[in-house]
Amino acid sequence: AAALCCQSEHCVADITEQLLRWGVSREDADRIIVMDNGTVNAIGTHEELLAKQGIYHSLYNAQFRIF
């Protein structure tokens, strides 16, 4: 399972907030590209990337973690 640092979690929260302001959701995207250290880690729809349980899955779940 991929682990997230605090900085990554804040980046995800900032991006999610921007998308919500624009009225866009991840679920609306035809394709999502997941980058890791400057390289493409995965490409797929929201559902496909969640099913892979990789970085995207970890980032998505980090939004709902209660600290």
PDB file with SEQRES, HELIX, SHEET and CRYST1 records, atoms N, CA, C and O in Angstrom:
SEQRES   1 A   67  ALA ALA ALA LEU CYS CYS GLN SER GLU HIS CYS VAL ALA          
SEQRES   2 A   67  ASP ILE THR GLU GLN LEU LEU ARG TRP GLY VAL SER ARG          
SEQRES   3 A   67  GLU ASP ALA ASP ARG ILE ILE VAL MET ASP ASN GLY THR          
SEQRES   4 A   67  VAL ASN ALA ILE GLY THR HIS GLU GLU LEU LEU ALA LYS          
SEQRES   5 A   67  GLN GLY ILE TYR HIS SER LEU TYR ASN ALA GLN PHE ARG          
SEQRES   6 A   67  ILE PHE                                                      
HELIX    1 AA1 CYS A    6  TRP A   22  1                                  17    
HELIX    2 AA2 ARG A   26  ASP A   28  5                                   3    
HELIX    3 AA3 HIS A   46  LYS A   52  1                                   7    
HELIX    4 AA4 ILE A   55  ALA A   62  1                                   8    
SHEET    1 AA1 2 ILE A  32  ASP A  36  0                                        
SHEET    2 AA1 2 THR A  39  GLY A  44 -1                                        
CRYST1    1.000    1.000    1.000  90.00  90.00  90.00 P 1           1          
ATOM      1  N   ALA A   1       0.846  -1.182   0.000  1.00  0.00           N  
ATOM      2  CA  ALA A   1       0.000   0.000   0.000  1.00  0.00           C  
ATOM      3  C   ALA A   1       0.880   1.231   0.000  1.00  0.00           C  
ATOM      4  O   ALA A   1       1.912   1.272   0.671  1.00  0.00           O  
ATOM      5  N   ALA A   2       0.477   2.210  -0.739  1.00  0.00           N  
ATOM      6  CA  ALA A   2       1.232   3.450  -0.813  1.00  0.00           C  
ATOM      7  C   ALA A   2       0.957   4.312   0.413  1.00  0.00           C  
ATOM      8  O   ALA A   2      -0.182   4.412   0.869  1.00  0.00           O  
ATOM      9  N   ALA A   3       1.988   4.922   0.932  1.00  0.00           N  
ATOM     10  CA  ALA A   3       1.843   5.814   2.086  1.00  0.00           C  
ATOM     11  C   ALA A   3       1.945   7.255   1.616  1.00  0.00           C  
ATOM     12  O   ALA A   3       2.623   7.556   0.634  1.00  0.00           O  
ATOM     13  N   LEU A   4       1.264   8.137   2.331  1.00  0.00           N  
ATOM     14  CA  LEU A   4       1.286   9.553   1.985  1.00  0.00           C  
ATOM     15  C   LEU A   4       1.937  10.360   3.086  1.00  0.00           C  
ATOM     16  O   LEU A   4       1.705  10.116   4.270  1.00  0.00           O  
ATOM     17  N   CYS A   5       2.745  11.311   2.693  1.00  0.00           N  
ATOM     18  CA  CYS A   5       3.274  12.231   3.687  1.00  0.00           C  
ATOM     19  C   CYS A   5       2.249  13.349   3.879  1.00  0.00           C  
ATOM     20  O   CYS A   5       1.331  13.516   3.077  1.00  0.00           O  
ATOM     21  N   CYS A   6       2.423  14.092   4.935  1.00  0.00           N  
ATOM     22  CA  CYS A   6       1.496  15.178   5.257  1.00  0.00           C  
ATOM     23  C   CYS A   6       1.410  16.183   4.108  1.00  0.00           C  
ATOM     24  O   CYS A   6       0.325  16.675   3.800  1.00  0.00           O  
ATOM     25  N   GLN A   7       2.529  16.487   3.480  1.00  0.00           N  
ATOM     26  CA  GLN A   7       2.554  17.439   2.368  1.00  0.00           C  
ATOM     27  C   GLN A   7       1.694  16.946   1.211  1.00  0.00           C  
ATOM     28  O   GLN A   7       0.947  17.728   0.624  1.00  0.00           O  
ATOM     29  N   SER A   8       1.787  15.667   0.874  1.00  0.00           N  
ATOM     30  CA  SER A   8       0.980  15.095  -0.204  1.00  0.00           C  
ATOM     31  C   SER A   8      -0.501  15.187   0.120  1.00  0.00           C  
ATOM     32  O   SER A   8      -1.312  15.510  -0.747  1.00  0.00           O  
ATOM     33  N   GLU A   9      -0.853  14.903   1.364  1.00  0.00           N  
ATOM     34  CA  GLU A   9      -2.252  14.969   1.772  1.00  0.00           C  
ATOM     35  C   GLU A   9      -2.799  16.384   1.633  1.00  0.00           C  
ATOM     36  O   GLU A   9      -3.948  16.572   1.234  1.00  0.00           O  
ATOM     37  N   HIS A  10      -1.976  17.385   1.964  1.00  0.00           N  
ATOM     38  CA  HIS A  10      -2.414  18.776   1.803  1.00  0.00           C  
ATOM     39  C   HIS A  10      -2.576  19.130   0.333  1.00  0.00           C  
ATOM     40  O   HIS A  10      -3.499  19.863  -0.022  1.00  0.00           O  
ATOM     41  N   CYS A  11      -1.700  18.626  -0.529  1.00  0.00           N  
ATOM     42  CA  CYS A  11      -1.815  18.858  -1.976  1.00  0.00           C  
ATOM     43  C   CYS A  11      -3.125  18.280  -2.502  1.00  0.00           C  
ATOM     44  O   CYS A  11      -3.821  18.925  -3.286  1.00  0.00           O  
ATOM     45  N   VAL A  12      -3.459  17.066  -2.072  1.00  0.00           N  
ATOM     46  CA  VAL A  12      -4.704  16.435  -2.505  1.00  0.00           C  
ATOM     47  C   VAL A  12      -5.891  17.267  -2.058  1.00  0.00           C  
ATOM     48  O   VAL A  12      -6.822  17.487  -2.833  1.00  0.00           O  
ATOM     49  N   ALA A  13      -5.870  17.729  -0.825  1.00  0.00           N  
ATOM     50  CA  ALA A  13      -6.974  18.539  -0.306  1.00  0.00           C  
ATOM     51  C   ALA A  13      -7.110  19.839  -1.102  1.00  0.00           C  
ATOM     52  O   ALA A  13      -8.227  20.251  -1.413  1.00  0.00           O  
ATOM     53  N   ASP A  14      -5.992  20.489  -1.435  1.00  0.00           N  
ATOM     54  CA  ASP A  14      -6.025  21.730  -2.210  1.00  0.00           C  
ATOM     55  C   ASP A  14      -6.590  21.504  -3.611  1.00  0.00           C  
ATOM     56  O   ASP A  14      -7.409  22.288  -4.091  1.00  0.00           O  
ATOM     57  N   ILE A  15      -6.150  20.430  -4.261  1.00  0.00           N  
ATOM     58  CA  ILE A  15      -6.628  20.128  -5.614  1.00  0.00           C  
ATOM     59  C   ILE A  15      -8.114  19.801  -5.590  1.00  0.00           C  
ATOM     60  O   ILE A  15      -8.868  20.258  -6.449  1.00  0.00           O  
ATOM     61  N   THR A  16      -8.531  19.015  -4.613  1.00  0.00           N  
ATOM     62  CA  THR A  16      -9.945  18.659  -4.492  1.00  0.00           C  
ATOM     63  C   THR A  16     -10.796  19.899  -4.282  1.00  0.00           C  
ATOM     64  O   THR A  16     -11.864  20.029  -4.879  1.00  0.00           O  
ATOM     65  N   GLU A  17     -10.334  20.803  -3.443  1.00  0.00           N  
ATOM     66  CA  GLU A  17     -11.062  22.051  -3.200  1.00  0.00           C  
ATOM     67  C   GLU A  17     -11.196  22.867  -4.488  1.00  0.00           C  
ATOM     68  O   GLU A  17     -12.265  23.411  -4.765  1.00  0.00           O  
ATOM     69  N   GLN A  18     -10.129  22.955  -5.270  1.00  0.00           N  
ATOM     70  CA  GLN A  18     -10.175  23.678  -6.556  1.00  0.00           C  
ATOM     71  C   GLN A  18     -11.200  23.049  -7.498  1.00  0.00           C  
ATOM     72  O   GLN A  18     -12.007  23.755  -8.103  1.00  0.00           O  
ATOM     73  N   LEU A  19     -11.166  21.729  -7.619  1.00  0.00           N  
ATOM     74  CA  LEU A  19     -12.102  21.037  -8.512  1.00  0.00           C  
ATOM     75  C   LEU A  19     -13.543  21.292  -8.093  1.00  0.00           C  
ATOM     76  O   LEU A  19     -14.404  21.532  -8.939  1.00  0.00           O  
ATOM     77  N   LEU A  20     -13.804  21.240  -6.806  1.00  0.00           N  
ATOM     78  CA  LEU A  20     -15.161  21.480  -6.317  1.00  0.00           C  
ATOM     79  C   LEU A  20     -15.621  22.901  -6.623  1.00  0.00           C  
ATOM     80  O   LEU A  20     -16.787  23.115  -6.954  1.00  0.00           O  
ATOM     81  N   ARG A  21     -14.720  23.867  -6.517  1.00  0.00           N  
ATOM     82  CA  ARG A  21     -15.064  25.258  -6.847  1.00  0.00           C  
ATOM     83  C   ARG A  21     -15.424  25.402  -8.323  1.00  0.00           C  
ATOM     84  O   ARG A  21     -16.284  26.204  -8.690  1.00  0.00           O  
ATOM     85  N   TRP A  22     -14.762  24.623  -9.154  1.00  0.00           N  
ATOM     86  CA  TRP A  22     -15.023  24.685 -10.598  1.00  0.00           C  
ATOM     87  C   TRP A  22     -16.197  23.807 -11.001  1.00  0.00           C  
ATOM     88  O   TRP A  22     -16.598  23.819 -12.165  1.00  0.00           O  
ATOM     89  N   GLY A  23     -16.753  23.053 -10.075  1.00  0.00           N  
ATOM     90  CA  GLY A  23     -17.882  22.181 -10.389  1.00  0.00           C  
ATOM     91  C   GLY A  23     -17.472  20.916 -11.123  1.00  0.00           C  
ATOM     92  O   GLY A  23     -18.269  20.337 -11.861  1.00  0.00           O  
ATOM     93  N   VAL A  24     -16.235  20.484 -10.925  1.00  0.00           N  
ATOM     94  CA  VAL A  24     -15.710  19.290 -11.595  1.00  0.00           C  
ATOM     95  C   VAL A  24     -15.430  18.232 -10.532  1.00  0.00           C  
ATOM     96  O   VAL A  24     -14.947  18.548  -9.445  1.00  0.00           O  
ATOM     97  N   SER A  25     -15.732  16.994 -10.849  1.00  0.00           N  
ATOM     98  CA  SER A  25     -15.396  15.914  -9.926  1.00  0.00           C  
ATOM     99  C   SER A  25     -14.516  14.896 -10.628  1.00  0.00           C  
ATOM    100  O   SER A  25     -14.510  14.806 -11.855  1.00  0.00           O  
ATOM    101  N   ARG A  26     -13.782  14.138  -9.849  1.00  0.00           N  
ATOM    102  CA  ARG A  26     -12.940  13.073 -10.421  1.00  0.00           C  
ATOM    103  C   ARG A  26     -13.794  12.083 -11.187  1.00  0.00           C  
ATOM    104  O   ARG A  26     -13.368  11.528 -12.200  1.00  0.00           O  
ATOM    105  N   GLU A  27     -14.999  11.867 -10.695  1.00  0.00           N  
ATOM    106  CA  GLU A  27     -15.885  10.895 -11.319  1.00  0.00           C  
ATOM    107  C   GLU A  27     -16.280  11.308 -12.736  1.00  0.00           C  
ATOM    108  O   GLU A  27     -16.655  10.460 -13.546  1.00  0.00           O  
ATOM    109  N   ASP A  28     -16.196  12.623 -13.045  1.00  0.00           N  
ATOM    110  CA  ASP A  28     -16.547  13.137 -14.369  1.00  0.00           C  
ATOM    111  C   ASP A  28     -15.430  12.964 -15.395  1.00  0.00           C  
ATOM    112  O   ASP A  28     -15.676  13.062 -16.597  1.00  0.00           O  
ATOM    113  N   ALA A  29     -14.221  12.709 -14.939  1.00  0.00           N  
ATOM    114  CA  ALA A  29     -13.064  12.664 -15.835  1.00  0.00           C  
ATOM    115  C   ALA A  29     -13.082  11.401 -16.703  1.00  0.00           C  
ATOM    116  O   ALA A  29     -13.384  10.307 -16.226  1.00  0.00           O  
ATOM    117  N   ASP A  30     -12.754  11.577 -17.980  1.00  0.00           N  
ATOM    118  CA  ASP A  30     -12.615  10.432 -18.881  1.00  0.00           C  
ATOM    119  C   ASP A  30     -11.384   9.607 -18.525  1.00  0.00           C  
ATOM    120  O   ASP A  30     -11.423   8.376 -18.545  1.00  0.00           O  
ATOM    121  N   ARG A  31     -10.309  10.284 -18.205  1.00  0.00           N  
ATOM    122  CA  ARG A  31      -9.053   9.633 -17.821  1.00  0.00           C  
ATOM    123  C   ARG A  31      -8.370  10.491 -16.771  1.00  0.00           C  
ATOM    124  O   ARG A  31      -8.392  11.720 -16.839  1.00  0.00           O  
ATOM    125  N   ILE A  32      -7.769   9.830 -15.807  1.00  0.00           N  
ATOM    126  CA  ILE A  32      -6.980  10.494 -14.776  1.00  0.00           C  
ATOM    127  C   ILE A  32      -5.561   9.940 -14.893  1.00  0.00           C  
ATOM    128  O   ILE A  32      -5.367   8.730 -15.009  1.00  0.00           O  
ATOM    129  N   ILE A  33      -4.580  10.827 -14.862  1.00  0.00           N  
ATOM    130  CA  ILE A  33      -3.181  10.417 -14.933  1.00  0.00           C  
ATOM    131  C   ILE A  33      -2.576  10.617 -13.547  1.00  0.00           C  
ATOM    132  O   ILE A  33      -2.613  11.717 -12.996  1.00  0.00           O  
ATOM    133  N   VAL A  34      -2.024   9.553 -12.998  1.00  0.00           N  
ATOM    134  CA  VAL A  34      -1.400   9.595 -11.677  1.00  0.00           C  
ATOM    135  C   VAL A  34       0.112   9.684 -11.879  1.00  0.00           C  
ATOM    136  O   VAL A  34       0.721   8.822 -12.512  1.00  0.00           O  
ATOM    137  N   MET A  35       0.702  10.744 -11.327  1.00  0.00           N  
ATOM    138  CA  MET A  35       2.143  10.951 -11.442  1.00  0.00           C  
ATOM    139  C   MET A  35       2.819  10.616 -10.118  1.00  0.00           C  
ATOM    140  O   MET A  35       2.260  10.852  -9.047  1.00  0.00           O  
ATOM    141  N   ASP A  36       4.034  10.060 -10.201  1.00  0.00           N  
ATOM    142  CA  ASP A  36       4.826   9.754  -9.016  1.00  0.00           C  
ATOM    143  C   ASP A  36       6.274  10.072  -9.327  1.00  0.00           C  
ATOM    144  O   ASP A  36       6.894   9.425 -10.171  1.00  0.00           O  
ATOM    145  N   ASN A  37       6.809  11.066  -8.646  1.00  0.00           N  
ATOM    146  CA  ASN A  37       8.206  11.494  -8.865  1.00  0.00           C  
ATOM    147  C   ASN A  37       8.495  11.805 -10.328  1.00  0.00           C  
ATOM    148  O   ASN A  37       9.550  11.442 -10.849  1.00  0.00           O  
ATOM    149  N   GLY A  38       7.560  12.475 -10.986  1.00  0.00           N  
ATOM    150  CA  GLY A  38       7.772  12.912 -12.360  1.00  0.00           C  
ATOM    151  C   GLY A  38       7.488  11.889 -13.438  1.00  0.00           C  
ATOM    152  O   GLY A  38       7.669  12.186 -14.619  1.00  0.00           O  
ATOM    153  N   THR A  39       7.049  10.694 -13.073  1.00  0.00           N  
ATOM    154  CA  THR A  39       6.718   9.688 -14.077  1.00  0.00           C  
ATOM    155  C   THR A  39       5.256   9.259 -13.927  1.00  0.00           C  
ATOM    156  O   THR A  39       4.667   9.357 -12.851  1.00  0.00           O  
ATOM    157  N   VAL A  40       4.696   8.787 -15.025  1.00  0.00           N  
ATOM    158  CA  VAL A  40       3.313   8.317 -14.999  1.00  0.00           C  
ATOM    159  C   VAL A  40       3.267   6.993 -14.244  1.00  0.00           C  
ATOM    160  O   VAL A  40       3.951   6.034 -14.599  1.00  0.00           O  
ATOM    161  N   ASN A  41       2.451   6.961 -13.203  1.00  0.00           N  
ATOM    162  CA  ASN A  41       2.300   5.753 -12.388  1.00  0.00           C  
ATOM    163  C   ASN A  41       1.119   4.927 -12.851  1.00  0.00           C  
ATOM    164  O   ASN A  41       1.183   3.698 -12.869  1.00  0.00           O  
ATOM    165  N   ALA A  42       0.018   5.609 -13.233  1.00  0.00           N  
ATOM    166  CA  ALA A  42      -1.192   4.909 -13.663  1.00  0.00           C  
ATOM    167  C   ALA A  42      -2.076   5.853 -14.461  1.00  0.00           C  
ATOM    168  O   ALA A  42      -2.022   7.071 -14.289  1.00  0.00           O  
ATOM    169  N   ILE A  43      -2.889   5.277 -15.333  1.00  0.00           N  
ATOM    170  CA  ILE A  43      -3.872   6.021 -16.118  1.00  0.00           C  
ATOM    171  C   ILE A  43      -5.161   5.220 -16.090  1.00  0.00           C  
ATOM    172  O   ILE A  43      -5.147   4.002 -16.273  1.00  0.00           O  
ATOM    173  N   GLY A  44      -6.277   5.902 -15.859  1.00  0.00           N  
ATOM    174  CA  GLY A  44      -7.561   5.213 -15.869  1.00  0.00           C  
ATOM    175  C   GLY A  44      -8.687   6.110 -15.426  1.00  0.00           C  
ATOM    176  O   GLY A  44      -8.491   7.295 -15.157  1.00  0.00           O  
ATOM    177  N   THR A  45      -9.855   5.541 -15.355  1.00  0.00           N  
ATOM    178  CA  THR A  45     -11.002   6.278 -14.821  1.00  0.00           C  
ATOM    179  C   THR A  45     -10.917   6.239 -13.299  1.00  0.00           C  
ATOM    180  O   THR A  45     -10.101   5.516 -12.726  1.00  0.00           O  
ATOM    181  N   HIS A  46     -11.763   7.017 -12.666  1.00  0.00           N  
ATOM    182  CA  HIS A  46     -11.821   7.040 -11.206  1.00  0.00           C  
ATOM    183  C   HIS A  46     -12.018   5.620 -10.667  1.00  0.00           C  
ATOM    184  O   HIS A  46     -11.304   5.192  -9.760  1.00  0.00           O  
ATOM    185  N   GLU A  47     -12.977   4.901 -11.224  1.00  0.00           N  
ATOM    186  CA  GLU A  47     -13.284   3.551 -10.753  1.00  0.00           C  
ATOM    187  C   GLU A  47     -12.121   2.585 -10.986  1.00  0.00           C  
ATOM    188  O   GLU A  47     -11.800   1.774 -10.117  1.00  0.00           O  
ATOM    189  N   GLU A  48     -11.487   2.673 -12.166  1.00  0.00           N  
ATOM    190  CA  GLU A  48     -10.367   1.787 -12.484  1.00  0.00           C  
ATOM    191  C   GLU A  48      -9.198   2.008 -11.521  1.00  0.00           C  
ATOM    192  O   GLU A  48      -8.584   1.055 -11.042  1.00  0.00           O  
ATOM    193  N   LEU A  49      -8.901   3.283 -11.246  1.00  0.00           N  
ATOM    194  CA  LEU A  49      -7.771   3.593 -10.375  1.00  0.00           C  
ATOM    195  C   LEU A  49      -8.042   3.197  -8.923  1.00  0.00           C  
ATOM    196  O   LEU A  49      -7.134   2.761  -8.215  1.00  0.00           O  
ATOM    197  N   LEU A  50      -9.279   3.348  -8.485  1.00  0.00           N  
ATOM    198  CA  LEU A  50      -9.617   2.893  -7.128  1.00  0.00           C  
ATOM    199  C   LEU A  50      -9.458   1.381  -7.019  1.00  0.00           C  
ATOM    200  O   LEU A  50      -8.967   0.878  -6.008  1.00  0.00           O  
ATOM    201  N   ALA A  51      -9.870   0.655  -8.054  1.00  0.00           N  
ATOM    202  CA  ALA A  51      -9.797  -0.805  -8.042  1.00  0.00           C  
ATOM    203  C   ALA A  51      -8.354  -1.310  -7.984  1.00  0.00           C  
ATOM    204  O   ALA A  51      -8.096  -2.383  -7.440  1.00  0.00           O  
ATOM    205  N   LYS A  52      -7.413  -0.542  -8.544  1.00  0.00           N  
ATOM    206  CA  LYS A  52      -6.003  -0.947  -8.533  1.00  0.00           C  
ATOM    207  C   LYS A  52      -5.382  -0.848  -7.144  1.00  0.00           C  
ATOM    208  O   LYS A  52      -4.351  -1.467  -6.882  1.00  0.00           O  
ATOM    209  N   GLN A  53      -5.992  -0.083  -6.260  1.00  0.00           N  
ATOM    210  CA  GLN A  53      -5.532   0.112  -4.884  1.00  0.00           C  
ATOM    211  C   GLN A  53      -4.076   0.560  -4.799  1.00  0.00           C  
ATOM    212  O   GLN A  53      -3.321   0.081  -3.954  1.00  0.00           O  
ATOM    213  N   GLY A  54      -3.689   1.479  -5.678  1.00  0.00           N  
ATOM    214  CA  GLY A  54      -2.335   2.034  -5.683  1.00  0.00           C  
ATOM    215  C   GLY A  54      -2.305   3.417  -5.080  1.00  0.00           C  
ATOM    216  O   GLY A  54      -3.015   3.707  -4.117  1.00  0.00           O  
ATOM    217  N   ILE A  55      -1.478   4.268  -5.655  1.00  0.00           N  
ATOM    218  CA  ILE A  55      -1.307   5.635  -5.166  1.00  0.00           C  
ATOM    219  C   ILE A  55      -2.629   6.398  -5.196  1.00  0.00           C  
ATOM    220  O   ILE A  55      -2.981   7.068  -4.225  1.00  0.00           O  
ATOM    221  N   TYR A  56      -3.351   6.301  -6.289  1.00  0.00           N  
ATOM    222  CA  TYR A  56      -4.622   7.028  -6.409  1.00  0.00           C  
ATOM    223  C   TYR A  56      -5.580   6.612  -5.300  1.00  0.00           C  
ATOM    224  O   TYR A  56      -6.221   7.461  -4.679  1.00  0.00           O  
ATOM    225  N   HIS A  57      -5.678   5.336  -5.054  1.00  0.00           N  
ATOM    226  CA  HIS A  57      -6.538   4.800  -3.996  1.00  0.00           C  
ATOM    227  C   HIS A  57      -6.148   5.403  -2.644  1.00  0.00           C  
ATOM    228  O   HIS A  57      -7.012   5.810  -1.867  1.00  0.00           O  
ATOM    229  N   SER A  58      -4.851   5.456  -2.371  1.00  0.00           N  
ATOM    230  CA  SER A  58      -4.365   6.025  -1.109  1.00  0.00           C  
ATOM    231  C   SER A  58      -4.667   7.508  -1.008  1.00  0.00           C  
ATOM    232  O   SER A  58      -5.095   7.985   0.044  1.00  0.00           O  
ATOM    233  N   LEU A  59      -4.450   8.243  -2.090  1.00  0.00           N  
ATOM    234  CA  LEU A  59      -4.743   9.676  -2.092  1.00  0.00           C  
ATOM    235  C   LEU A  59      -6.232   9.933  -1.896  1.00  0.00           C  
ATOM    236  O   LEU A  59      -6.624  10.818  -1.135  1.00  0.00           O  
ATOM    237  N   TYR A  60      -7.047   9.163  -2.580  1.00  0.00           N  
ATOM    238  CA  TYR A  60      -8.495   9.322  -2.473  1.00  0.00           C  
ATOM    239  C   TYR A  60      -8.958   9.053  -1.029  1.00  0.00           C  
ATOM    240  O   TYR A  60      -9.739   9.823  -0.470  1.00  0.00           O  
ATOM    241  N   ASN A  61      -8.477   7.973  -0.445  1.00  0.00           N  
ATOM    242  CA  ASN A  61      -8.883   7.629   0.918  1.00  0.00           C  
ATOM    243  C   ASN A  61      -8.334   8.601   1.950  1.00  0.00           C  
ATOM    244  O   ASN A  61      -8.940   8.782   3.007  1.00  0.00           O  
ATOM    245  N   ALA A  62      -7.195   9.231   1.665  1.00  0.00           N  
ATOM    246  CA  ALA A  62      -6.610  10.183   2.607  1.00  0.00           C  
ATOM    247  C   ALA A  62      -7.526  11.376   2.853  1.00  0.00           C  
ATOM    248  O   ALA A  62      -7.470  11.992   3.917  1.00  0.00           O  
ATOM    249  N   GLN A  63      -8.359  11.702   1.887  1.00  0.00           N  
ATOM    250  CA  GLN A  63      -9.282  12.837   2.050  1.00  0.00           C  
ATOM    251  C   GLN A  63     -10.281  12.606   3.167  1.00  0.00           C  
ATOM    252  O   GLN A  63     -10.752  13.554   3.795  1.00  0.00           O  
ATOM    253  N   PHE A  64     -10.602  11.342   3.413  1.00  0.00           N  
ATOM    254  CA  PHE A  64     -11.671  11.013   4.344  1.00  0.00           C  
ATOM    255  C   PHE A  64     -11.154  10.532   5.689  1.00  0.00           C  
ATOM    256  O   PHE A  64     -11.937  10.195   6.578  1.00  0.00           O  
ATOM    257  N   ARG A  65      -9.847  10.503   5.836  1.00  0.00           N  
ATOM    258  CA  ARG A  65      -9.246  10.080   7.094  1.00  0.00           C  
ATOM    259  C   ARG A  65      -9.468  11.152   8.137  1.00  0.00           C  
ATOM    260  O   ARG A  65      -9.261  12.335   7.866  1.00  0.00           O  
ATOM    261  N   ILE A  66      -9.874  10.764   9.294  1.00  0.00           N  
ATOM    262  CA  ILE A  66     -10.082  11.712  10.400  1.00  0.00           C  
ATOM    263  C   ILE A  66      -8.854  11.672  11.288  1.00  0.00           C  
ATOM    264  O   ILE A  66      -8.415  10.608  11.725  1.00  0.00           O  
ATOM    265  N   PHE A  67      -8.299  12.868  11.550  1.00  0.00           N  
ATOM    266  CA  PHE A  67      -7.080  12.956  12.349  1.00  0.00           C  
ATOM    267  C   PHE A  67      -7.411  13.294  13.778  1.00  0.00           C  
ATOM    268  O   PHE A  67      -6.511  13.412  14.610  1.00  0.00           O  
TER     269      PHE A  67                                                      
END                                                                             
